[in-house]
Coordinates of C-alpha atoms and ligand atoms in Angstrom, one line a residue:
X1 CA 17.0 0.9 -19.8
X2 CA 17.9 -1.4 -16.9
X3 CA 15.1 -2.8 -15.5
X4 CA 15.0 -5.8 -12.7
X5 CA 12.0 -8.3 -13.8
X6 CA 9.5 -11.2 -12.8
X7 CA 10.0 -13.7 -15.0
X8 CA 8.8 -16.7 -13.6
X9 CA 6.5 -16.5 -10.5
X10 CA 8.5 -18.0 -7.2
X11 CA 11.8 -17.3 -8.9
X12 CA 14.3 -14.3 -8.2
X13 CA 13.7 -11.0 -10.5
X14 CA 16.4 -10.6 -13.2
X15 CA 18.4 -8.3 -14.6
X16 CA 17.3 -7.2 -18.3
X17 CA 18.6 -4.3 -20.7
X18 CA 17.2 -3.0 -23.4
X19 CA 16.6 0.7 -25.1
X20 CA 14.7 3.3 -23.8
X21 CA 11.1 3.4 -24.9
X22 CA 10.2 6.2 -27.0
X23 CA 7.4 7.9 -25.4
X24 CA 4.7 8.4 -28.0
X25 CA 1.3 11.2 -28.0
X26 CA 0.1 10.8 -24.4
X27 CA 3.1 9.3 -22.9
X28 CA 5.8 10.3 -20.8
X29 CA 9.2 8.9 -19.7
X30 CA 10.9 9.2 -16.5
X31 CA 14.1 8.1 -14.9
X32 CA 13.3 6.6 -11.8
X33 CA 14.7 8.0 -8.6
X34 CA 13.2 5.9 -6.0
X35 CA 10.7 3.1 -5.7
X36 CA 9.3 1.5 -2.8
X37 CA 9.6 -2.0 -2.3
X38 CA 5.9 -3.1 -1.2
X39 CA 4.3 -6.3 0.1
X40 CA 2.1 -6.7 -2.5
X41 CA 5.3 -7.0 -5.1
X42 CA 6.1 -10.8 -2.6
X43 CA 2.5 -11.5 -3.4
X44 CA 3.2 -10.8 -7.5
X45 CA 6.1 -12.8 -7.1
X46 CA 4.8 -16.1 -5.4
X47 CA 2.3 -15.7 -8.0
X48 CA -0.7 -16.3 -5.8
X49 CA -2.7 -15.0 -2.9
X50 CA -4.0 -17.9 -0.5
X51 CA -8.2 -17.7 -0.2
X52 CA -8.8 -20.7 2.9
X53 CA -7.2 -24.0 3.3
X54 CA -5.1 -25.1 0.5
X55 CA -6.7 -23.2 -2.3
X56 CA -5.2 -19.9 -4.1
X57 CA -6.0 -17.2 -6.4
X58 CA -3.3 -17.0 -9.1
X59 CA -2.4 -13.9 -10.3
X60 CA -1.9 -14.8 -14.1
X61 CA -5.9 -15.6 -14.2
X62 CA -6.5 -12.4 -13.1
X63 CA -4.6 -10.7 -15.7
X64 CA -1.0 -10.4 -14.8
X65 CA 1.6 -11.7 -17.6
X66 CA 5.2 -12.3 -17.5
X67 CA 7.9 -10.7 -17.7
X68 CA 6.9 -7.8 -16.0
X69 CA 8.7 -4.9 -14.3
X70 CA 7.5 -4.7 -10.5
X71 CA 7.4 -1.3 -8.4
X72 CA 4.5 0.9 -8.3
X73 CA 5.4 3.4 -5.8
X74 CA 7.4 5.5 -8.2
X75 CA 8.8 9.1 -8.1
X76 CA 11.0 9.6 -11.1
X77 CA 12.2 12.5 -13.6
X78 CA 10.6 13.3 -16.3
X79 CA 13.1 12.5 -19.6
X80 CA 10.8 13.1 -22.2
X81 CA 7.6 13.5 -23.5
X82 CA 5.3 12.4 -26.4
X83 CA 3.8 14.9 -28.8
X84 CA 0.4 14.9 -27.1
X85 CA 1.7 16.4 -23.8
X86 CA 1.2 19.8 -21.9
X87 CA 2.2 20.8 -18.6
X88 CA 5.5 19.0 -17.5
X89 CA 8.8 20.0 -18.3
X90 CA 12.0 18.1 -18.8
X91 CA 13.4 17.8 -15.9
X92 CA 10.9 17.9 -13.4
X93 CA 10.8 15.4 -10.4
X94 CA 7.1 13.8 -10.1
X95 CA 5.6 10.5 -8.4
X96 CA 3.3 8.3 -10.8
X97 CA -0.3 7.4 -9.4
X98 CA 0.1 3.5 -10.5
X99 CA -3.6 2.1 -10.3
X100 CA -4.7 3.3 -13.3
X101 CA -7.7 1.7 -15.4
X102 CA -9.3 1.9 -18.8
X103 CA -10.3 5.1 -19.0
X104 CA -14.0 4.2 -20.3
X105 CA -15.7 2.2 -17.4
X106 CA -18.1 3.8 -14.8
X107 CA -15.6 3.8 -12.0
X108 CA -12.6 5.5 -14.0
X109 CA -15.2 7.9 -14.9
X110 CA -16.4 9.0 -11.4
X111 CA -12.2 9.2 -10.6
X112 CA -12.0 6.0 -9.5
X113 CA -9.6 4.2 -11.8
X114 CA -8.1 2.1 -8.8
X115 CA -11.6 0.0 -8.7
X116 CA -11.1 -0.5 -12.8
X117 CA -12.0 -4.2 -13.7
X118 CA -9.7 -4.0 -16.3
X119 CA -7.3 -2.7 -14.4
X120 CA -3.4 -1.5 -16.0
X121 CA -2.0 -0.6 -13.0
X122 CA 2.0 -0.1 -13.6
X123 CA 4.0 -2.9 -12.0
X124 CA 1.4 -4.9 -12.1
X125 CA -0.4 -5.4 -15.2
X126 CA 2.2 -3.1 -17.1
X127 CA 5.6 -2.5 -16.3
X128 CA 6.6 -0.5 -12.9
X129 CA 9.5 1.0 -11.2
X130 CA 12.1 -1.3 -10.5
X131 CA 14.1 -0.3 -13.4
X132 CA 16.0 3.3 -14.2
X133 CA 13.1 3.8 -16.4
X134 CA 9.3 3.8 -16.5
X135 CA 6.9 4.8 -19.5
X136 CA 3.9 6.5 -17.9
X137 CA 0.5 6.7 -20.2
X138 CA -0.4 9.9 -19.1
X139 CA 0.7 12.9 -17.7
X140 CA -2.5 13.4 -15.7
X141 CA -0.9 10.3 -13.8
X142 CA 1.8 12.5 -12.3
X143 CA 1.3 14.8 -9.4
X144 CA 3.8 17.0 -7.2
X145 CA 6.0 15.9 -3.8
X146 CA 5.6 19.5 -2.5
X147 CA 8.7 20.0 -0.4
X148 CA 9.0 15.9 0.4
X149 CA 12.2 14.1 -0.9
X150 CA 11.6 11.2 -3.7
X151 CA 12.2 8.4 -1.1
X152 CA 9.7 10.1 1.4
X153 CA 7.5 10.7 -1.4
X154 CA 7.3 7.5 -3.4
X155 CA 5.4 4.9 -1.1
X156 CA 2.8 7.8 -0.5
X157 CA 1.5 5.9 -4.0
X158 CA 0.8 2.8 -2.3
X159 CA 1.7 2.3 1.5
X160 CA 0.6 5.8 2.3
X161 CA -2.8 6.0 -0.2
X162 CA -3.9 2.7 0.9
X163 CA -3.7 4.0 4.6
X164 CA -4.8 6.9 3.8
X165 CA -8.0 5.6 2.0
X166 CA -8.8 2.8 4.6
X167 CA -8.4 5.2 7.2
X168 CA -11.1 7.6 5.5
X169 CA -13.2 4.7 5.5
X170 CA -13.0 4.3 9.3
X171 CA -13.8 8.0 10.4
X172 CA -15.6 10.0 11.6
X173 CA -14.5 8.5 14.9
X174 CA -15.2 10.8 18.2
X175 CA -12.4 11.3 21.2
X176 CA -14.3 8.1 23.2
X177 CA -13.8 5.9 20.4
X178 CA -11.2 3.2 19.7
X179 CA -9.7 1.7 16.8
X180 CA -7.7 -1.0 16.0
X181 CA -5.1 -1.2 13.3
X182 CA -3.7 -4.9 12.9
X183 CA -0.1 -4.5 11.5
X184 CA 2.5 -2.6 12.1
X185 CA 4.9 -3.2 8.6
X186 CA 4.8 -0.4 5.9
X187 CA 1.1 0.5 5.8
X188 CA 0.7 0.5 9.5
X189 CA 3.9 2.8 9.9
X190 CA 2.0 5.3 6.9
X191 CA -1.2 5.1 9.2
X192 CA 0.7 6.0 12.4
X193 CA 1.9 9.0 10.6
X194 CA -1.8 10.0 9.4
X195 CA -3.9 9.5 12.0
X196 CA -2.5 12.3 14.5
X197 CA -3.8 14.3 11.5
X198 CA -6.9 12.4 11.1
X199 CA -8.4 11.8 14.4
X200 CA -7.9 11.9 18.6
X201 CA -9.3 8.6 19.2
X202 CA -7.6 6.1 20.9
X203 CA -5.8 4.0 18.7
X204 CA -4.0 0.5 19.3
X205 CA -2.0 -1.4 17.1
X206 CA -1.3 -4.8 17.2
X207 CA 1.2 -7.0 15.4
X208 CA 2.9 -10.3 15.9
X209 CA 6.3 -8.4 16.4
X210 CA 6.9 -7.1 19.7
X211 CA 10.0 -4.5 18.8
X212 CA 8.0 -3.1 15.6
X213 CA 5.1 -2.5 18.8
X214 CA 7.9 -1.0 21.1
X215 CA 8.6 1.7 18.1
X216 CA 4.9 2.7 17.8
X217 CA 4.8 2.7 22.3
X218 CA 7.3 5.0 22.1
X219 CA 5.0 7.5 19.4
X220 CA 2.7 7.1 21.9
X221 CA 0.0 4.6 20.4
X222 CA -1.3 1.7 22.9
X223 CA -0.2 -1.5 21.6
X224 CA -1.0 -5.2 22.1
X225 CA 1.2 -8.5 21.0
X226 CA -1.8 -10.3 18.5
X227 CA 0.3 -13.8 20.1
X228 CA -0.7 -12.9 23.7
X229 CA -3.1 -15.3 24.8
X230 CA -6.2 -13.2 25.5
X231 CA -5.5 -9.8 22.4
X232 CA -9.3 -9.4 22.8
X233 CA -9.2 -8.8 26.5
X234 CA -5.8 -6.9 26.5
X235 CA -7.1 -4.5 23.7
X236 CA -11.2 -4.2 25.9
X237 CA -8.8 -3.3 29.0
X238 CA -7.9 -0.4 26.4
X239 CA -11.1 0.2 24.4
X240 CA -13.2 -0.6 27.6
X241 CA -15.6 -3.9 28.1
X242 CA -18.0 -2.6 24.7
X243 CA -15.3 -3.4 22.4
X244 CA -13.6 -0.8 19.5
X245 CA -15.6 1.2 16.5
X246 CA -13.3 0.5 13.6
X247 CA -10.3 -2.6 13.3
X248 CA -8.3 -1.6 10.3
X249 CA -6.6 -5.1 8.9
X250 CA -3.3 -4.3 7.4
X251 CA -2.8 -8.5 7.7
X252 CA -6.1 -10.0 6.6
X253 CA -5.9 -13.4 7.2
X254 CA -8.0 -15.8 8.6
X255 CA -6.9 -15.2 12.6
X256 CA -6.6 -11.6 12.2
X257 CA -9.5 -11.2 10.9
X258 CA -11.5 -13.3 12.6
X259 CA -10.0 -11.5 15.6
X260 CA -10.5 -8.0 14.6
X261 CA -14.6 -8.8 14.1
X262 CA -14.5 -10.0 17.8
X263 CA -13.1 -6.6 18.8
X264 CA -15.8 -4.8 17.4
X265 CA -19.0 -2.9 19.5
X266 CA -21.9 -2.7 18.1
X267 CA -22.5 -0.9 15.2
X268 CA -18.7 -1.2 14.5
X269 CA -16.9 -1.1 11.2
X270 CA -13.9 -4.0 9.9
X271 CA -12.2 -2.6 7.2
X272 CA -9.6 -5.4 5.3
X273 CA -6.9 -4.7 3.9
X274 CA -4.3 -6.9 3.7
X275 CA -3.9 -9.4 0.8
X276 CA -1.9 -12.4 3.3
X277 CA -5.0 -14.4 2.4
X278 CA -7.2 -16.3 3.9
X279 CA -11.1 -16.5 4.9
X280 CA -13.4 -15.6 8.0
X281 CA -16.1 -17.3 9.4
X282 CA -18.9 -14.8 10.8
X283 CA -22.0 -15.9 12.4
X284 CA -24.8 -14.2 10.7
X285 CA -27.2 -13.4 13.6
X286 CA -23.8 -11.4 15.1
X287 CA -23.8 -9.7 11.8
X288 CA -27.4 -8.2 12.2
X289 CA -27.8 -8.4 15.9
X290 CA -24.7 -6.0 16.6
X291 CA -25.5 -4.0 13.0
X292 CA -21.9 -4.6 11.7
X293 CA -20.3 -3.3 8.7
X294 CA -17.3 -5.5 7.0
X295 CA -16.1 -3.9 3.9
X296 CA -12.8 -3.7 2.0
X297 CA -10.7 -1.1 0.8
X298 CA -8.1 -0.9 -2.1
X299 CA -5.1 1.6 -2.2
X300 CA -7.3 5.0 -3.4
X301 CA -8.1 7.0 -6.4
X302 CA -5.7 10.1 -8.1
X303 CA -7.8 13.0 -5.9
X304 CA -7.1 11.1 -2.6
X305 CA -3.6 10.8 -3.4
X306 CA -3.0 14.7 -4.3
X307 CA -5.2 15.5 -1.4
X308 CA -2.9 12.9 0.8
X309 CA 0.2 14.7 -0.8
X310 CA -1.2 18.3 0.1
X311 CA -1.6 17.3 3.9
X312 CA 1.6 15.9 4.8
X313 CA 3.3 18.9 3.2
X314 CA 1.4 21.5 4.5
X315 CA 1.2 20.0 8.1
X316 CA 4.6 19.0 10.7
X317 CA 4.6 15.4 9.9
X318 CA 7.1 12.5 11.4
X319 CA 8.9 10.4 9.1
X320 CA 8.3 7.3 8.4
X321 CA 11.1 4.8 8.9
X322 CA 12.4 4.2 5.3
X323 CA 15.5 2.4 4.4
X324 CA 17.1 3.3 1.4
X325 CA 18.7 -0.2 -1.0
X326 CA 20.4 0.2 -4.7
X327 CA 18.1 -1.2 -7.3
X328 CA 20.8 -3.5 -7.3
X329 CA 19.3 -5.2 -3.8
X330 CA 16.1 -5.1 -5.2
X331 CA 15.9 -9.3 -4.3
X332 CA 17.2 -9.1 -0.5
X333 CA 15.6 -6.2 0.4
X334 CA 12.5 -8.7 -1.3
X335 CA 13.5 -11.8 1.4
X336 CA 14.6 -9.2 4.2
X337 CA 10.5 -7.7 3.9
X338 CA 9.4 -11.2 3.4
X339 CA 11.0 -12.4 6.4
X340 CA 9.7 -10.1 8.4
X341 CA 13.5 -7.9 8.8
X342 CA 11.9 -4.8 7.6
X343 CA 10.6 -1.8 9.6
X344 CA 8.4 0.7 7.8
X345 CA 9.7 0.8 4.1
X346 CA 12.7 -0.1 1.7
X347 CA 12.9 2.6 -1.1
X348 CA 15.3 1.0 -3.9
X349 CA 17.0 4.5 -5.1
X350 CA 19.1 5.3 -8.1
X351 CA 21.2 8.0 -6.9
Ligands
LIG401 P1 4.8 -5.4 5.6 O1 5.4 -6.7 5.3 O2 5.6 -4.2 5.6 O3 4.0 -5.5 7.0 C1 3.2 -6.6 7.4 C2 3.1 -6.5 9.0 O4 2.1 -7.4 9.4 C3 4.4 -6.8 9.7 O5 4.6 -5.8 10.7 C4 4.1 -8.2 10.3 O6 4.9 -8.4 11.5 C5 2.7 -8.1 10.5 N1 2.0 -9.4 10.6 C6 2.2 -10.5 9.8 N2 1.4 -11.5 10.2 C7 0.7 -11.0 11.3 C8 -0.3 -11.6 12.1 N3 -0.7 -12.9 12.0 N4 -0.8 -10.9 13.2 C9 -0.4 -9.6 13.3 N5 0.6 -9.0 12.6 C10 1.1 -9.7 11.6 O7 3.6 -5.4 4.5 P2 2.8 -4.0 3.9 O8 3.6 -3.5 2.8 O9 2.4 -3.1 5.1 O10 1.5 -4.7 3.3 C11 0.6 -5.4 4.2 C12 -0.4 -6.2 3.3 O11 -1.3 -5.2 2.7 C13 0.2 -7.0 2.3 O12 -0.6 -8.2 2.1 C14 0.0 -6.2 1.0 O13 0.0 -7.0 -0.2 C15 -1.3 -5.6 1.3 N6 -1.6 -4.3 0.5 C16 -2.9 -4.1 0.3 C17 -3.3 -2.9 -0.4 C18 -4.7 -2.6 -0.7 O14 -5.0 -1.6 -1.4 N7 -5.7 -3.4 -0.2 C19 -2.3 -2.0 -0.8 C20 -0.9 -2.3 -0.4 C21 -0.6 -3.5 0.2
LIG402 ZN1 1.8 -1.6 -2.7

C-alpha cells in the first residue's frame, strides 16, 4: 500500500510504501477511492489547537501518535475480508464511519462511539484514508452511498455529519425564526445543502470571505461580511431588533464566538463547532438573565450518518462544490484549504 503520512507535526506528509495489511477476524480492507481533505487534518498537522492567548492543546497528549495516515472521510472498495465477517462482498463500494470508540464505554453503547474518551477514530488515532488502502475494524463501520458518487459521498463522514449533527442540535426552529451559521468553508457549504431539508427559517451566513458569501447569495441565503464594522446590526436588520434563535459556529474562535453569543434572543441556543481555537468571555448574569444555552457538538454517531445518507438520496439535493486532487496533491490541496483557496471540499481520488 501507498499511503501519504504525518510524520512530524508542522512538517509536509510523506510518501511511504509498504504491503497490504492482511485483514484479520473482524476486519475489512478497502481500496480507497476518494477521501476528503478536511480542516481538522491542518489542525492534526500543526499538531495543536490554540485555547486563549499563547497557550495550546497538543494533540499527542491527547492520544494521537506519529506516523499516522490522515483522511477520515473515506469511501473505498472493499478488497477483502477477515474470517469473522458477514454481509459485504468483494467488490462492493462503501464509505467508513471514522469516529469509532472502544466498544465497551457508556457512550459507544447507547451508539454514540463519536463521544468515546478513548477514542480510535481512523486518521486520527489510527491510520485513515489518505493512502490506496485502509484497514477498517469492523464491517458494521461501513454503510451504503445510495445512488451518490464516492467523491459526493465521502465528506458526508465528516463535513456533512458534523453539519448534519449540529444542525439537529439547533432545531426545532419555526418560519419566524433566525439562525446564524458562522462559516462558509466545507461544513458550512454541507449545511447549506441540509437546511432547505431541515427547516424554513431564515438563515444568514456569515464569513470573513466575501466571494464564498456571494456563492451562498446566489442559493438564496442572506449573508453578512463578519469584517463589516457593525455584523451584529447588519445580521438584527435581518433577524429583526430581538436578535437570532440559534448561531451555528463553524469558526469557533474567540471573535466569532464572542460575536455569535451577542446575536442571540433570549432563550437562544450557540452551538460551537469549529476547532480554530480560542476562548469566550460571557458575562454570567447575560447567561441566566436571557436563559441561554451554549453547548458543543462533535461530528455524529453511525445512526445519524445512515439516516444523513438516506436523506440526501431519497430527496433532490444540490451539490456541494467539491474539487477533485490526485492523492498525489494531497500537501497543496493541504496549503490551498489552509490559505483559505478552497470552496466547499477537496476530495483526493484514486481513479
Ligand atoms: P474550511 O477551511 O473549509 O472553512 C473554514 C471557513 O471559515 C472558511 O470559509 C473561512 O473563510 C471561514 N473563516 C475563517 N476565519 C473566520 C472568521 N474569523 N470569521 C468568519 N469566517 C471565518 O474548514 P472546515 O473543514 O469547514 O472546518 C471548519 C472547522 O470545523 C475546523 O476548525 C475544523 O477542524 C472543525 N471541525 C469540527 C468538527 C466537529 O465535529 N466539531 C468536525 C469537522 C471539522
Ligand atoms: Zn473532518
Amino acid at each position: 500500500m501507498k499511503s501519504i503520512r504525518l510524520v512530524e507535526f508542522g512538517s509536509s506528509l510523506q510518501w511511504e510504501e509498504k504491503q497490504d495489511p492482511e485483514p484479520k477476524d473482524s476486519e475489512v480492507l478497502l481500496e480507497v477511492i476518494s477521501c476528503g481533505v478536511c480542516h481538522s487534518d491542518l489542525h492534526l498537522r500543526d499538531g495543536y489547537y490554540k485555547i486563549g492567548g499563547e497557550e495550546k492543546l497538543f494533540v499527542k497528549d491527547r492520544g494521537v501518535k506519529l506516523p499516522l495516515t490522515p483522511g477520515h472521510e473515506v469511501v473505498g472498495k472493499v478488497l477483502k475480508v477477515g474470517s469473522k465477517v458477514r454481509s459485504v462482498s468483494i467488490g462492493e463500494t462503501k464509505l467508513v464511519y471514522p469516529w469509532i470508540g472502544c466498544g465497551t464505554c457508556e457512550e459507544c453503547e447507547s451508539g454514540n462511539p463519536q463521544l468515546c474518551s478513548a477514542p480510535k477514530s481512523l486518521g486520527i488515532y489510527q491510520d485513515g484514508g489518505y493512502s490506496d488502502r485502509i484497514l477498517v475494524p469492523d464491517r458494521k463501520w461501513l454503510l451504503d452511498i445510495y445512488n451518490l458518487s464516492p467523491e459526493a459521498a465521502c465528506s458526508y463522514a465528516c463535513a456533512g455529519l458534523t453539519a448534519y449533527g449540529a444542525l439537529k442540535k439547533a432545531l426545532p426552529l419555526k418560519k419566524m425564526d433566525s439562525l446564524v451559521i458562522i462559516g462558509a468553508g466545507g461544513l458550512g457549504m454541507f449545511a447549506s445543502q441540509l437546511v432547505p431539508l431541515l427547516t424554513d427559517a431564515k438563515v444568514i451566513f456569515l464569513d470573513i470571505d466575501g466571494s464564498r458569501l456571494e456563492k451562498l447569495q446566489e442559493l438564496g441565503f442572506y449573508t453578512v461580511l463578519s469584517s463589516h464594522p457593525d455584523p451584529i446590526g447588519e445580521v438584527k436588520n435581518i433577524s429583526g431588533p430581538l436578535g437570532v434563535s440559534a448561531v451555528i459556529d463553524f469558526v469557533n474562535n474567540s471573535a466569532t464566538s464572542s460575536l455569535g453569543f451577542s446575536l442571540l434572543k433570549k432563550n437562544g441556543t450557540l452551538i460551537g463547532v469549529g476547532l480554530f481555537g480560542g476562548e469566550l468571555k460571557i458575562p454570567t448574569p447575560i447567561l441566566s438573565l436571557r436563559s441561554l444555552t451554549i453547548r458543543g457538538s462533535y461530528t455524529g454517531s453511525p445512526g445519524e450518518l445512515k439516516e444523513l445518507l438516506l436523506l440526501v438520496s431519497k430527496n433532490k439535493i444540490r451539490l456541494v462544490p467539491v474539487e477533485i486532487r490526485s492523492f498525489q496533491e494531497a500537501n497543496s490541496a493541504l496549503n490551498d484549504l489552509a490559505n483559505g483557496k478552497i470552496l466547499g471540499r477537496v476530495v483526493l481520488s484514486g481513479k
